[in-house]
mmCIF file of C-alpha atoms in Angstrom:
data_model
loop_
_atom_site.group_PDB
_atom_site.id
_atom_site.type_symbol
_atom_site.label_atom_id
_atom_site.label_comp_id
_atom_site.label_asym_id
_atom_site.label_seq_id
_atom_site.Cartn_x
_atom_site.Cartn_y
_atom_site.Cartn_z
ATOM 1 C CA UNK E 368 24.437 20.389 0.726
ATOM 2 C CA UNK E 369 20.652 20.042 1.311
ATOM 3 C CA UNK E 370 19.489 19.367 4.554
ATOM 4 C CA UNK E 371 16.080 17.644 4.773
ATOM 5 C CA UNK E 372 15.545 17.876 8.907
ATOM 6 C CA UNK E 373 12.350 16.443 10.951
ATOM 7 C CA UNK E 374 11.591 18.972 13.782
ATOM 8 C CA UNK E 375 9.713 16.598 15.905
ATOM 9 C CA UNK E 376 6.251 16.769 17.664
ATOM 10 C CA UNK E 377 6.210 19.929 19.742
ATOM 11 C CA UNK E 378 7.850 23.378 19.418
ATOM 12 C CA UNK E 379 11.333 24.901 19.058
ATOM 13 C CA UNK E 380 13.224 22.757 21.384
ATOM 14 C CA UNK E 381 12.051 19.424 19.914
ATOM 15 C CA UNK E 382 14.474 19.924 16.913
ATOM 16 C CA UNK E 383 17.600 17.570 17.602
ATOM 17 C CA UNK E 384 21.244 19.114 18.238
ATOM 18 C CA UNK E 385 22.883 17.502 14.832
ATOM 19 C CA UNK E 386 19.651 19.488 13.336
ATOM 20 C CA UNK E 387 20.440 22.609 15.012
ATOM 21 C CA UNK E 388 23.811 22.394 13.865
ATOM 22 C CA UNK E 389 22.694 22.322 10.693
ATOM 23 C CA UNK E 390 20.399 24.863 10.653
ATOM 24 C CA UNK E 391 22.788 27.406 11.821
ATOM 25 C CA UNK E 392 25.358 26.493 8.691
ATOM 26 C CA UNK E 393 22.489 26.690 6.347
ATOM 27 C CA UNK E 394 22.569 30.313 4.267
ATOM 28 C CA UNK E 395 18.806 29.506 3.426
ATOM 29 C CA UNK E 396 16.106 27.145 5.907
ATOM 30 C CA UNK E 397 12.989 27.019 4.521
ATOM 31 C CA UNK E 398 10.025 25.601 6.885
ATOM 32 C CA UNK E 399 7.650 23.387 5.248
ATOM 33 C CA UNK E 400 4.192 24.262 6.502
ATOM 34 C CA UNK E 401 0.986 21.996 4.770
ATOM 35 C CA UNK E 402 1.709 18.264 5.890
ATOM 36 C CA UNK E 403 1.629 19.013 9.604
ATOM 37 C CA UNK E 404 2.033 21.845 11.972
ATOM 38 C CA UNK E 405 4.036 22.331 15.317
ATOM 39 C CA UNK E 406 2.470 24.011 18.261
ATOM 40 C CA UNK E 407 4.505 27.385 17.898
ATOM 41 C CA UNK E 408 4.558 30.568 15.610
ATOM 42 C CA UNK E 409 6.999 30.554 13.268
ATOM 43 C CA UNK E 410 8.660 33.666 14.695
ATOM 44 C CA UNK E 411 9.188 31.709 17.937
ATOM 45 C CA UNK E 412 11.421 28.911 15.944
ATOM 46 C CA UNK E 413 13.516 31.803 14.108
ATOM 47 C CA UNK E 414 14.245 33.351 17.882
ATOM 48 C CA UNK E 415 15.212 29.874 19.009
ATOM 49 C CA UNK E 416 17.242 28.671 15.917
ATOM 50 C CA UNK E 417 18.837 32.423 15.012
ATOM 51 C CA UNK E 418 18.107 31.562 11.830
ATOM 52 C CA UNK E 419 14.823 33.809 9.346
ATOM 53 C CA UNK E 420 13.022 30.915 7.838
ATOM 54 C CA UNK E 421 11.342 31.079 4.405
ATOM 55 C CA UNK E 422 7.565 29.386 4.503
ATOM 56 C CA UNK E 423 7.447 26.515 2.205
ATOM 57 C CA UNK E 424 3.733 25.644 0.955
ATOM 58 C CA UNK E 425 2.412 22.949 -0.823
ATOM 59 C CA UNK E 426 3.070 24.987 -4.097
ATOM 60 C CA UNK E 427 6.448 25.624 -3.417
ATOM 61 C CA UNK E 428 7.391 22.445 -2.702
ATOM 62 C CA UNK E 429 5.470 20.182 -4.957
ATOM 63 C CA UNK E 430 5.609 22.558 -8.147
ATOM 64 C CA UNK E 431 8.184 24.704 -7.318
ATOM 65 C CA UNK E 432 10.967 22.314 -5.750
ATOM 66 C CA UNK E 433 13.667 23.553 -8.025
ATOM 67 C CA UNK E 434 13.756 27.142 -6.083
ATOM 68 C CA UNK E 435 14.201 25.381 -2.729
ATOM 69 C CA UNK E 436 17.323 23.775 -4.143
ATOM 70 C CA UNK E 437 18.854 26.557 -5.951
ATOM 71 C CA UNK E 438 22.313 26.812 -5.704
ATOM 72 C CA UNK E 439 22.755 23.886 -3.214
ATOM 73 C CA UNK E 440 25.633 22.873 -5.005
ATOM 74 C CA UNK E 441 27.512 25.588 -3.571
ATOM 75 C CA UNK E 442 25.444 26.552 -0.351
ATOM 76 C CA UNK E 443 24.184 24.575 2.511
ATOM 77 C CA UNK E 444 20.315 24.357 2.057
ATOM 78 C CA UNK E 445 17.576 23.283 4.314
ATOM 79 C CA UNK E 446 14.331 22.434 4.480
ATOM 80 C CA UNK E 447 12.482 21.751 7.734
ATOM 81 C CA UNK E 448 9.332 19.412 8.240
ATOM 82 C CA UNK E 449 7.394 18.731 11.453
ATOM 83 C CA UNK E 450 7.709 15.271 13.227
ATOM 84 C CA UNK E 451 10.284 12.988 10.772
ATOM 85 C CA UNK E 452 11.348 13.733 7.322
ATOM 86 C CA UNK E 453 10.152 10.694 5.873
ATOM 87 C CA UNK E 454 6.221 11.235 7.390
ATOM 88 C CA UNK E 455 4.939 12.640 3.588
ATOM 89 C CA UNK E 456 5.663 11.022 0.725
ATOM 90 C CA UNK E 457 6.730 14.400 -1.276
ATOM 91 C CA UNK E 458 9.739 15.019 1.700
ATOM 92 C CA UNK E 459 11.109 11.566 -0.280
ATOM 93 C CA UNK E 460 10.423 13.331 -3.359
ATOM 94 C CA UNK E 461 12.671 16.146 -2.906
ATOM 95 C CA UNK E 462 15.422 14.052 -1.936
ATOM 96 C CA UNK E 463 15.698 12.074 -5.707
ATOM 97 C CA UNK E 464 15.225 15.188 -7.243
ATOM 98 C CA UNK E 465 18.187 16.836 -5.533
ATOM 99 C CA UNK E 466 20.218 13.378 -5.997
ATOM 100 C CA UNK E 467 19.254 14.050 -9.648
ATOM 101 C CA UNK E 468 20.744 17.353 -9.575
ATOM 102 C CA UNK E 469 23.610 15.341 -8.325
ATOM 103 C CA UNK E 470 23.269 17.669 -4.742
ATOM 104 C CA UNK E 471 24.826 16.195 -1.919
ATOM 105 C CA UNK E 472 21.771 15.504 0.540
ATOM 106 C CA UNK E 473 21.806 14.460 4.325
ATOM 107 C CA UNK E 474 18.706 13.514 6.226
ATOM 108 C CA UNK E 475 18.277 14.669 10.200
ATOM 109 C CA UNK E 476 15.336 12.329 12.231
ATOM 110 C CA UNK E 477 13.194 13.318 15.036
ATOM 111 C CA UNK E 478 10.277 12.147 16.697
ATOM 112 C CA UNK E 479 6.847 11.601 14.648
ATOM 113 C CA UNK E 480 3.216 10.403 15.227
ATOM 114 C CA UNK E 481 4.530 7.036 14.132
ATOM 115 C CA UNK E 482 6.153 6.264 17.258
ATOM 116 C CA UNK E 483 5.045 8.745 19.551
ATOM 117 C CA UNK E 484 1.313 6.772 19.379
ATOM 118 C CA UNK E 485 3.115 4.280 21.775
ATOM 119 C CA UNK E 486 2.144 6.774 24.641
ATOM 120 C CA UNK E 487 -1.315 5.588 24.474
ATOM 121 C CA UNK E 488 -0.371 2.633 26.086
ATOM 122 C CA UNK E 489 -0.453 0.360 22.409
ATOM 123 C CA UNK E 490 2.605 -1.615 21.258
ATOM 124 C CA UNK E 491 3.817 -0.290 18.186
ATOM 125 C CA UNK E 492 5.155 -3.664 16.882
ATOM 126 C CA UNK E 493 1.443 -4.688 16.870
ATOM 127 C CA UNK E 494 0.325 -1.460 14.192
ATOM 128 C CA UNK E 495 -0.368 -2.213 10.382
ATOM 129 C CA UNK E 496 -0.201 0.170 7.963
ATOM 130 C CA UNK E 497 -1.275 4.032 8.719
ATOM 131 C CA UNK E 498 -4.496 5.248 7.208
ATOM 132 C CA UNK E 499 -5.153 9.183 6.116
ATOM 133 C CA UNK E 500 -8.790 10.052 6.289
ATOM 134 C CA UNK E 501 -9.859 13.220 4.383
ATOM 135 C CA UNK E 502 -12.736 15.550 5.191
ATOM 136 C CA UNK E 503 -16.005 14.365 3.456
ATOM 137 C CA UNK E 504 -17.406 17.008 1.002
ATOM 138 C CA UNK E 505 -20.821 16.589 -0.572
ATOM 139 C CA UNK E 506 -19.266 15.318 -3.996
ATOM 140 C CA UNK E 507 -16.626 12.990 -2.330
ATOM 141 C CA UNK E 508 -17.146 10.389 0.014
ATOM 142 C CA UNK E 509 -14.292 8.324 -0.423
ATOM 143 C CA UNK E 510 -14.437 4.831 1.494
ATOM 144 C CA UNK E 511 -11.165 2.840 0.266
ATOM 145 C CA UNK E 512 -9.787 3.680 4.131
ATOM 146 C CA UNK E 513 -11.743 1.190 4.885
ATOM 147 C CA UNK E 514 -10.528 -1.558 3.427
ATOM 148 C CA UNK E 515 -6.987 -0.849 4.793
ATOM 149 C CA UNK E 516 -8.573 -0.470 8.093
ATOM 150 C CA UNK E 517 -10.322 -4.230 7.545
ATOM 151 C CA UNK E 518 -7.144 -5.917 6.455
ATOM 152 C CA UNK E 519 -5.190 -4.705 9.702
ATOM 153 C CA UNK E 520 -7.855 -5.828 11.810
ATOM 154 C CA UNK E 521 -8.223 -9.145 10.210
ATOM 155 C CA UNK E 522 -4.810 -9.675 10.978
ATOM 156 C CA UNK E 523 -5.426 -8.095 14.786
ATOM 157 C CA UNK E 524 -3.639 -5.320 14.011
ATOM 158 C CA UNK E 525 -4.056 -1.565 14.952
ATOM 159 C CA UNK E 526 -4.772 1.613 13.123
ATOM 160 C CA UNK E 527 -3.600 4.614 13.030
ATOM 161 C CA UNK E 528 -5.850 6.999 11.242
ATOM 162 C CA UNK E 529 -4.003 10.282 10.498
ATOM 163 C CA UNK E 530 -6.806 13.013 10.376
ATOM 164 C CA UNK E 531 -7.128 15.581 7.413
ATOM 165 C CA UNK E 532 -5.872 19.001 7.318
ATOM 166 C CA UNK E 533 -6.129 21.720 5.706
ATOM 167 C CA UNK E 534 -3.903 24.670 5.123
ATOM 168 C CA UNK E 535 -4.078 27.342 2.455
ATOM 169 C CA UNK E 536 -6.789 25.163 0.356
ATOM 170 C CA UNK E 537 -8.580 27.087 -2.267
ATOM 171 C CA UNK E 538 -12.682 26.185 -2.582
ATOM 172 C CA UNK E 539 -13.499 24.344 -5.713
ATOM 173 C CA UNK E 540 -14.723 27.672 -7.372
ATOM 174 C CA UNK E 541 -11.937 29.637 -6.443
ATOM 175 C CA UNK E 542 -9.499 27.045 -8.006
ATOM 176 C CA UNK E 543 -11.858 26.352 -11.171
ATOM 177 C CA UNK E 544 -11.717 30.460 -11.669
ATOM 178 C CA UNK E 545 -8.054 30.101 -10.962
ATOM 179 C CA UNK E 546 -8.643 32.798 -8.318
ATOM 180 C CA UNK E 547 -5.550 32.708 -5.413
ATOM 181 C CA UNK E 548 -8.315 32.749 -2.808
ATOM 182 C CA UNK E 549 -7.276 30.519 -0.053
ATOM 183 C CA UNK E 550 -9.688 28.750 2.607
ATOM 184 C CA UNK E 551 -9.109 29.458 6.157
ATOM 185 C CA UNK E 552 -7.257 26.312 8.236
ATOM 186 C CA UNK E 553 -8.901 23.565 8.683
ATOM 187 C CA UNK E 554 -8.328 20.231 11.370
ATOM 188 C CA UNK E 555 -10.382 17.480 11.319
ATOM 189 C CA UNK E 556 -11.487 16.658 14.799
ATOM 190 C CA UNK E 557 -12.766 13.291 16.546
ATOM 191 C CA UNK E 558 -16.189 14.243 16.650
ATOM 192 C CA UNK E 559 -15.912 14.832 12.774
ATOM 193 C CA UNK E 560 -13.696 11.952 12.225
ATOM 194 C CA UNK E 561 -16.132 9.580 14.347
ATOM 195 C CA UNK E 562 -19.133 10.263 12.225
ATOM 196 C CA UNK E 563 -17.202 9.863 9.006
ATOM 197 C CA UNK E 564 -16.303 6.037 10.005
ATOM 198 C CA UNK E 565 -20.000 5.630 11.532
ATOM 199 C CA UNK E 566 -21.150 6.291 8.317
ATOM 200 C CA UNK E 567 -19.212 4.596 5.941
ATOM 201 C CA UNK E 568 -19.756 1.251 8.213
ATOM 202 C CA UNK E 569 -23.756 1.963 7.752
ATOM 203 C CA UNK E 570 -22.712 1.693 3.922
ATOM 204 C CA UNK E 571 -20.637 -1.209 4.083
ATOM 205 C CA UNK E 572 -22.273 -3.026 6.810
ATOM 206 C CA UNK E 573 -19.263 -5.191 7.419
ATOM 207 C CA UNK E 574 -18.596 -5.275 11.064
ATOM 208 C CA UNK E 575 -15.142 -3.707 11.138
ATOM 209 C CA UNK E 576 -16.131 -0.014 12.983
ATOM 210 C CA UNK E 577 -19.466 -1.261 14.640
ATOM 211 C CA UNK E 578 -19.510 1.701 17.222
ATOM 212 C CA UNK E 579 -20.391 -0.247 20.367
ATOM 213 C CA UNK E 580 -17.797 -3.202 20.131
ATOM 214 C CA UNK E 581 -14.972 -0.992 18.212
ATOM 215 C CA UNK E 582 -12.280 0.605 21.070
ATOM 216 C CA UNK E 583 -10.541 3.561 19.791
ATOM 217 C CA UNK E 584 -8.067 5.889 21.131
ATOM 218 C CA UNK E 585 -7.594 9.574 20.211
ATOM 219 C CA UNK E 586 -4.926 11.346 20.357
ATOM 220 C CA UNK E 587 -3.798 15.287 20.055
ATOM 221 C CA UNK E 588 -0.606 16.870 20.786
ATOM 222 C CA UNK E 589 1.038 14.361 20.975
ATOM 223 C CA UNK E 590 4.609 15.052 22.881
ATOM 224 C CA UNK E 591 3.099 18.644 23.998
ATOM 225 C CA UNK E 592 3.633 17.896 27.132
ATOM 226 C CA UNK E 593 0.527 18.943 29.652
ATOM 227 C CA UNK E 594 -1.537 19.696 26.123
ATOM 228 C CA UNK E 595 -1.413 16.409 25.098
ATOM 229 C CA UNK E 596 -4.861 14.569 25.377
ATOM 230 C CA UNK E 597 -5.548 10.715 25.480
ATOM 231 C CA UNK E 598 -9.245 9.086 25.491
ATOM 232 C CA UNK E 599 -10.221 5.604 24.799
ATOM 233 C CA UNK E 600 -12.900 3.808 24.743
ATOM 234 C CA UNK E 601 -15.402 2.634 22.287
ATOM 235 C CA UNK E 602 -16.649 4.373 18.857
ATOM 236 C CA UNK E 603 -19.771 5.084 20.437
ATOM 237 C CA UNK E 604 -18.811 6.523 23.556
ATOM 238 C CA UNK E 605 -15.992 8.711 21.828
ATOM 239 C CA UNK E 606 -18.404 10.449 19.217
ATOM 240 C CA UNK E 607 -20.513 11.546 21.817
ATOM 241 C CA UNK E 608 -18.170 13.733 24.362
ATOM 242 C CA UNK E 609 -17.728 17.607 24.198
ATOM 243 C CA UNK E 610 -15.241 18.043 21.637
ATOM 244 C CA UNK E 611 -12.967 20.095 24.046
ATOM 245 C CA UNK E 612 -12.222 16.478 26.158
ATOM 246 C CA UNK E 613 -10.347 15.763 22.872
ATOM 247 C CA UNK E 614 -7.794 18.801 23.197
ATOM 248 C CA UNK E 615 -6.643 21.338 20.008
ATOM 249 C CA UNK E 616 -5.012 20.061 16.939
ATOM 250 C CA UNK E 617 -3.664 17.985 15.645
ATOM 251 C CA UNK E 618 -6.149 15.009 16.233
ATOM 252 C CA UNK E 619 -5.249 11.197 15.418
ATOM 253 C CA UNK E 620 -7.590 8.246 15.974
ATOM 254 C CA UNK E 621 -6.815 5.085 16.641
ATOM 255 C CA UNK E 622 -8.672 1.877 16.096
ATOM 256 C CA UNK E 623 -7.675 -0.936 18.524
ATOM 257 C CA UNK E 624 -7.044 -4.139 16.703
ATOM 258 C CA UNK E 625 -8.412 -7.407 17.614
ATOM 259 C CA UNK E 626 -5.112 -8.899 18.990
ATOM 260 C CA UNK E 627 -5.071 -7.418 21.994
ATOM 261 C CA UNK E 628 -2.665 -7.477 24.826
ATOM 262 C CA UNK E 629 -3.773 -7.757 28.355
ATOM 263 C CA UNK E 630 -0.726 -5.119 29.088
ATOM 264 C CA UNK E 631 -2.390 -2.520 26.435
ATOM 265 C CA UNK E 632 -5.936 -2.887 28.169
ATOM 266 C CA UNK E 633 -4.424 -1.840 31.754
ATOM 267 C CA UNK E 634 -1.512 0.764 30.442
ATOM 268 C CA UNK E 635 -4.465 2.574 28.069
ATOM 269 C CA UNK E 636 -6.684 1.976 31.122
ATOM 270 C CA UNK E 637 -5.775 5.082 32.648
ATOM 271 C CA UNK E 638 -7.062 6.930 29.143
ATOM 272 C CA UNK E 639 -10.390 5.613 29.849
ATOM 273 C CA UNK E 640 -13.590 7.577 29.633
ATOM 274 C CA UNK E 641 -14.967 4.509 32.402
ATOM 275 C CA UNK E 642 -15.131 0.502 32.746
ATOM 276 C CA UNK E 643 -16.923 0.672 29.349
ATOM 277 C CA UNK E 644 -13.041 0.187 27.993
ATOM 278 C CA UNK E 645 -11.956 -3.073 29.804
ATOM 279 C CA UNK E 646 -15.368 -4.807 29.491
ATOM 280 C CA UNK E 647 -15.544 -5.243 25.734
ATOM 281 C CA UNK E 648 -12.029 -5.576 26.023
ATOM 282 C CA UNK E 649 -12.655 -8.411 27.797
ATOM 283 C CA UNK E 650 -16.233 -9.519 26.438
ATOM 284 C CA UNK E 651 -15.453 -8.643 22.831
ATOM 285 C CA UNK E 652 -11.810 -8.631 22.428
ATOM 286 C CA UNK E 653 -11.613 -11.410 24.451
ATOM 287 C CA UNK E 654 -9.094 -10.523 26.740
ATOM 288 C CA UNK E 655 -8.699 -11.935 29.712
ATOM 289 C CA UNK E 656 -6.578 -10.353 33.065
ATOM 290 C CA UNK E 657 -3.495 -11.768 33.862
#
């Protein structure tokens, strides 16, 4: 059997019991470790699960997926992802391959960023689609984020943005030369995040992130507990507070859509950096208090 199991949000504990279970049958649990990251060592979750736990990179389970699934005819099999198995398209990937192999597979859900978001105090029935954005480098800019962000918000719906990481990344040299050089981790932050949307709306000069009249909500560690950190207000106003207001990775930003609910403005109220957040709620959202 192989076990594809979402860990959830937040450390050891967050892993369900039917997970557990499973984890405990498994002869090997691999931990995939590049599409997000929980807020504990690795060590910590082998003391809590009783269980050593083979690091899965993007390598391994991309290029290599045939290793993780060795001999899961015969042998339970796991592999572990933070937040819900179905987050990353490649966990999906995985799964038909080890159908292919004709491997029995069962799937174990947890919490993700996909739901949790609803602690900010924004309906998740009123979200459209989820957006990635990637760091910026000098050579790539890309901008087509922005056009998924426009279509949810001509429709008055949210965005999530889901912010860029980076773990064991090899510079452009280094991978050119072949060279198994890796990059130290990397997390996009707000700040960062912030100025990449300012700028691509000076480019496209279409309305949709205009920094004074766009509310936005970040987000970071989200289900951690007293770690997790909520701020709204507008674009403006979040790009210019000290980055430690935001919390430590993982970061998500979310821009608020234009069909707003009276009962998001007061719940995501309390998030507020001041009355800048229920003004152009009211004056440019035009919501109005019930």
């Amino acid at each position: 059997m192989f076990y594809l199991i979402g860990l959830g949000l937040c450390d050891e504990k967050d892993i369900t019991v039917r997970g557990l279970e499973a984890v405990k049958r498994c002869e090997r649990v691999y931990l995939e470790a590049y599409t997000s990251i929980l807020m504990v060592q690795k060590e910590q979750l082998e003391a809590f699960y009783g269980r050593p736990l083979i690091v899965a990179d993007r390598d391994m389970v991309e290029m290599e997926s045939d290793a993780i699934l060795e001999s899961a005819e015969e042998v339970d099999v796991a592999l572990l992802v933070v937040g819900d198995p179905f987050g990353a398209t490649t966990h999906s990937d995985i799964l038909i391959r080890a159908r292919s192999k004709g491997i029995a597979t069962e799937v174990v859900h947890n919490a993700s960023i996909m739901n949790a978001i609803g602690a900010c105090g924004l309906q998740l029935y009123n979200f459209g689609q989820a957006v990635s954005l990637v760091f910026f480098t000098e050579s790539w800019r890309p901008d087509s984020f922005y056009d998924r962000v426009a279509e949810n918000r001509n429709l008055g719906m949210h965005t999530l943005l889901l912010l860029d990481i980076k773990v064991k990344e090899q510079s452009e040299e280094n991978l050119a030369r072949g060279r198994k050089i890796y990059e130290p981790p990397r997390y996009m932050s707000i700040p960062v995040a912030i100025s990449q949307l300012i700028e691509v709306e000076e480019k496209r000069k279409e309305g949709i992130l205009s920094p004074e009249t766009t509310l936005a909500i970040s987000m970071s560690r989200v289900g951690g507990g007293p770690q997790q950190r909520i701020v709204a207000g507008t674009l403006s106003q979040l790009g210019k507070q000290d980055p430690s207001i935001f919390g430590q990775p993982l970061h998500s930003l979310i821009i608020v859509g234009t069909r707003l609910h009276p009962l998001e403005v007061d719940f995501a109220e309390s998030f507020a950096i001041d009355d800048t957040w229920r003004r152009v709620a009211r004056d440019v959202y035009k919501v109005l208090d019930e």
